[in-house]
CSV table of C-alpha atoms in Angstrom, one decimal:
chain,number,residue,atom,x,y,z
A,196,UNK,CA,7.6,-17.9,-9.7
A,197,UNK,CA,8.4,-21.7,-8.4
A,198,UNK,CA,12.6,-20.8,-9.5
A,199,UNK,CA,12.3,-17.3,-7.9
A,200,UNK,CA,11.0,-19.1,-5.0
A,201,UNK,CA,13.6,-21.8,-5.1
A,202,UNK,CA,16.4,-19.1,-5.6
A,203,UNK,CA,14.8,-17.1,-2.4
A,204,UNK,CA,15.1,-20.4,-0.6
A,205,UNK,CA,18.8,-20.8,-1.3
A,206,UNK,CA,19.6,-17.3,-0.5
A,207,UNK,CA,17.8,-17.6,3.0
A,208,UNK,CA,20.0,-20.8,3.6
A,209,UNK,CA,23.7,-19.3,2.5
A,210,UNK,CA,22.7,-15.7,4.2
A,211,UNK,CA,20.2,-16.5,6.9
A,212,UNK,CA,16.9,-14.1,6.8
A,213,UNK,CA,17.5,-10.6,6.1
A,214,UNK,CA,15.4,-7.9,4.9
A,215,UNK,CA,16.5,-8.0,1.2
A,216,UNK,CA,15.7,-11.6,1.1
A,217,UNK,CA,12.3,-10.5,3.0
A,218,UNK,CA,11.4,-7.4,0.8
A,219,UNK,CA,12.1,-10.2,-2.4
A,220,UNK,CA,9.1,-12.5,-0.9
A,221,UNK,CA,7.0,-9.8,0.1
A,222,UNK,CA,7.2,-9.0,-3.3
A,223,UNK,CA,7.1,-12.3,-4.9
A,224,UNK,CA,4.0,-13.0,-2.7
A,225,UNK,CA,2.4,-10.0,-4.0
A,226,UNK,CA,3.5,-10.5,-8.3
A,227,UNK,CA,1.8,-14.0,-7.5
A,228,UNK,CA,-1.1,-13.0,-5.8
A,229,UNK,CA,-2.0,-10.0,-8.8
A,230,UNK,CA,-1.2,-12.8,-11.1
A,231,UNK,CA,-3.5,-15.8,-9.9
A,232,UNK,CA,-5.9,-12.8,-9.2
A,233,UNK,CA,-6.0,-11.6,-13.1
A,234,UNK,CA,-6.1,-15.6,-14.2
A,235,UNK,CA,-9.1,-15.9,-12.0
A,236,UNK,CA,-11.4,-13.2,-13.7
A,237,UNK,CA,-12.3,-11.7,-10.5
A,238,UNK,CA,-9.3,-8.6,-10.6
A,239,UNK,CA,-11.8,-5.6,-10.6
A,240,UNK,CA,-13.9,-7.0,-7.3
A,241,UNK,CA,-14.1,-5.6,-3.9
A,242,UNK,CA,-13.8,-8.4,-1.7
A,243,UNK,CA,-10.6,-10.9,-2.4
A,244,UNK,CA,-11.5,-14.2,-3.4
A,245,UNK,CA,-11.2,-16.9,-0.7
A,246,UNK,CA,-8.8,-19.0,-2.1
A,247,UNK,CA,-6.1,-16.1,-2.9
A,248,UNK,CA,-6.6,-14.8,1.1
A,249,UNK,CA,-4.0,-16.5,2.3
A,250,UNK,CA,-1.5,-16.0,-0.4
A,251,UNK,CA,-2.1,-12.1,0.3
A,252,UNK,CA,-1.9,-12.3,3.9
A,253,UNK,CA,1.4,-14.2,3.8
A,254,UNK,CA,2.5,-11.0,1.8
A,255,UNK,CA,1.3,-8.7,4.4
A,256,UNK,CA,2.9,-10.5,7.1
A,257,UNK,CA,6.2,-10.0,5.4
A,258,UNK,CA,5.5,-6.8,4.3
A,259,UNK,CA,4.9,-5.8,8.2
A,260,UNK,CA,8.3,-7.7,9.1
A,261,UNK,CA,10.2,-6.3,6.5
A,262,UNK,CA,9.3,-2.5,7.6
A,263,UNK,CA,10.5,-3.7,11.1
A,264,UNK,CA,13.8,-4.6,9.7
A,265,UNK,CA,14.1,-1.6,8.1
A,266,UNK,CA,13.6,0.6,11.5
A,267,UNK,CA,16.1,-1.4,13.1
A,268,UNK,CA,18.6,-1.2,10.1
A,269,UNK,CA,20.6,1.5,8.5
A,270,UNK,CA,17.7,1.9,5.9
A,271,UNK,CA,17.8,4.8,3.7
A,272,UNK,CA,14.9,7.5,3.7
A,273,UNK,CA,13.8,6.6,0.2
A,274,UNK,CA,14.1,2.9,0.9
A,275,UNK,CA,11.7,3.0,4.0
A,276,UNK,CA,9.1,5.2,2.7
A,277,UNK,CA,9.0,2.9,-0.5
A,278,UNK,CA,8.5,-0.2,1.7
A,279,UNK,CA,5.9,1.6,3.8
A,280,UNK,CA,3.7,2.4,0.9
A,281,UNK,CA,4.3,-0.8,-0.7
A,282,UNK,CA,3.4,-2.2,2.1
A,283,UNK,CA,0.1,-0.2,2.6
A,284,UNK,CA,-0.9,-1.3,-0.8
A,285,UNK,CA,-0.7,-4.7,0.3
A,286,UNK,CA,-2.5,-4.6,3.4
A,287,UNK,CA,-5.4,-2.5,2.1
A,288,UNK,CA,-6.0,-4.8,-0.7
A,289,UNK,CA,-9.9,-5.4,0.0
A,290,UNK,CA,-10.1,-3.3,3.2
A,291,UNK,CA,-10.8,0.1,2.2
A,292,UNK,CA,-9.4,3.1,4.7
A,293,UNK,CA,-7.5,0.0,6.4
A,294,UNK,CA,-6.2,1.8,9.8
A,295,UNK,CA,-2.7,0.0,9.3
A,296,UNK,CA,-2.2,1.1,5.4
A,297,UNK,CA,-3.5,4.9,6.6
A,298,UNK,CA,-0.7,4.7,9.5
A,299,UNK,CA,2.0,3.3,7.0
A,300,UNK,CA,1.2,5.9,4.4
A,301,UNK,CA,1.1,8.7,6.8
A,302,UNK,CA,4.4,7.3,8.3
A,303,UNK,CA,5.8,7.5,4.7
A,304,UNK,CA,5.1,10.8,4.2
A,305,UNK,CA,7.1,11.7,7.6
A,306,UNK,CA,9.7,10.2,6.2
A,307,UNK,CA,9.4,11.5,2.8
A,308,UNK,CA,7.9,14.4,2.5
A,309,UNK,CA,8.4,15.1,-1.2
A,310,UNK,CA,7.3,11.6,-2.2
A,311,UNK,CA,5.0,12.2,-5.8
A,312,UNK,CA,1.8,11.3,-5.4
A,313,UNK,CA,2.2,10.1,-2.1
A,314,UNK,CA,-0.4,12.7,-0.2
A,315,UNK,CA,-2.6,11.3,-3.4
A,316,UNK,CA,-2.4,8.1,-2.1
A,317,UNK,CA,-3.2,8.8,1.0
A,318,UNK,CA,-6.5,10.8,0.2
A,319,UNK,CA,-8.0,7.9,-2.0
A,320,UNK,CA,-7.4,6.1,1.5
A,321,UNK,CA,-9.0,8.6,2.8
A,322,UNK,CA,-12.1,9.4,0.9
A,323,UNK,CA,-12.7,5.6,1.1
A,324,UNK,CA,-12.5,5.6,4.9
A,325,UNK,CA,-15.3,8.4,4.8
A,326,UNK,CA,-16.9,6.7,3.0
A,327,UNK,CA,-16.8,3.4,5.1
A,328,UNK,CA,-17.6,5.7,8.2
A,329,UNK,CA,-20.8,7.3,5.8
A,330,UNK,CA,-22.2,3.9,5.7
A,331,UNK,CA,-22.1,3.2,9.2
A,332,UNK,CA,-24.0,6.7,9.8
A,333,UNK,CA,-20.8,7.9,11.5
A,334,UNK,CA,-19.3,11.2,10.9
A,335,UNK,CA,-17.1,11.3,7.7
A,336,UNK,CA,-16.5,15.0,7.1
A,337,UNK,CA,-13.0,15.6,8.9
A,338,UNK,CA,-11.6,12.9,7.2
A,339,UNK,CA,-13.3,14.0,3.6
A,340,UNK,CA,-11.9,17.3,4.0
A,341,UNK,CA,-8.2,16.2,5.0
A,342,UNK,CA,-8.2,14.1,2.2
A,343,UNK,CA,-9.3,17.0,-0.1
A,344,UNK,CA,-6.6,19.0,1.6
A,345,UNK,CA,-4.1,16.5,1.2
A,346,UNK,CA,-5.0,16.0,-2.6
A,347,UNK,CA,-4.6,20.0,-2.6
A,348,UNK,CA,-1.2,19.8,-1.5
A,349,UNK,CA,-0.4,16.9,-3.9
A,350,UNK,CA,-1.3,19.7,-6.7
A,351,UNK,CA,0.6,22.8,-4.9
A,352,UNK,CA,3.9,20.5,-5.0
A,353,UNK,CA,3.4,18.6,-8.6
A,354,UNK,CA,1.1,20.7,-10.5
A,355,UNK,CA,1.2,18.0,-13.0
A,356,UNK,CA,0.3,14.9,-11.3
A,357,UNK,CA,-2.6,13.2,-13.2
A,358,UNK,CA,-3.8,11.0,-10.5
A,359,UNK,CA,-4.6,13.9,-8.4
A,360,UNK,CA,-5.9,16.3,-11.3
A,361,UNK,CA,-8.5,13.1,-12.0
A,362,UNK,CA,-9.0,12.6,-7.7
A,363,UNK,CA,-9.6,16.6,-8.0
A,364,UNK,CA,-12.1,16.4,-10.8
A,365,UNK,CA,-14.3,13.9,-9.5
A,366,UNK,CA,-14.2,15.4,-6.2
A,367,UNK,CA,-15.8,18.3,-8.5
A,368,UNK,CA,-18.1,16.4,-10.6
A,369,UNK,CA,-19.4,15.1,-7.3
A,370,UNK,CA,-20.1,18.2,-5.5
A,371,UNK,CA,-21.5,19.7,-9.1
């Protein structure tokens, strides 16, 4: 990581800061992050660990300046809807239903449509936002249901998608 760093810091001084050299950290920040996370034993927790924090928010940051480059740039379609749902999965890392991910994936699919498994990443989102608003007594049930439909529609266009036969079946299992 310290000589893709190094070589990320040499680019950035023979090109100046663009968003392939931004997209490369966000990235980097990211590998590194999953990586000291594993090492530290504490991977399958909800809340991040204290000391990785910052080295996730660094990666967000980017993440959220690199998907402004793309909109001002001559970005492919494929290219920007990649970098929006990378970048949702970075910034709702220990925040489940995060509003930001939820607009980033939902932008993604505007510009995407036929993305696989992309309306089955934004239901989990969204069954864990109902779930957040369940515990705070608040209503959850529009959001449950457009996340169900979503997963539906997941199903309807990829028949075959695992994920959301497994979302669907526990979806099942719980209302059994």
């Amino acid at each position: 990581l310290n000589r893709a760093k190094s070589h990320l810091a040499d680019y950035e001084h023979a090109r100046g800061r663009d968003a392939l050299l931004v997209e490369a950290r966000a990235r980097t920040l990211l590998a590194e992050f999953d990586r000291r996370l594993a090492l530290s034993g504490k991977g399958g927790q909800k809340d991040i660990p204290k000391d990785l924090q910052p080295l996730l928010e660094e990666s967000r940051d980017l993440y959220r300046e690199l998907i402004e480059l793309r909109d001002n740039g001559a970005t492919p379609r494929a290219a920007l809807a990649g970098t929006l749902v990378e970048a949702a999965d970075a910034i709702g890392r220990g925040k489940p239903g995060d509003a930001i991910a939820e607009k980033y994936l939902r932008r993604a699919l505007e510009v995407r449509p036929g993305y696989l498994g992309l309306r089955n990443l934004l239901a989990l989102l969204l069954f864990e936002k109902a779930e957040e608003l369940q515990k705070a007594g608040r209503e959850a049930g529009p959001v449950r249901a457009e996340a169900t439909k979503l997963n539906s529609e997941e199903l309807n266009l990829h028949p075959d998608y695992q994920p959301a036969k497994a979302l669907k079946a526990a979806g099942l299992r719980q209302n059994a």
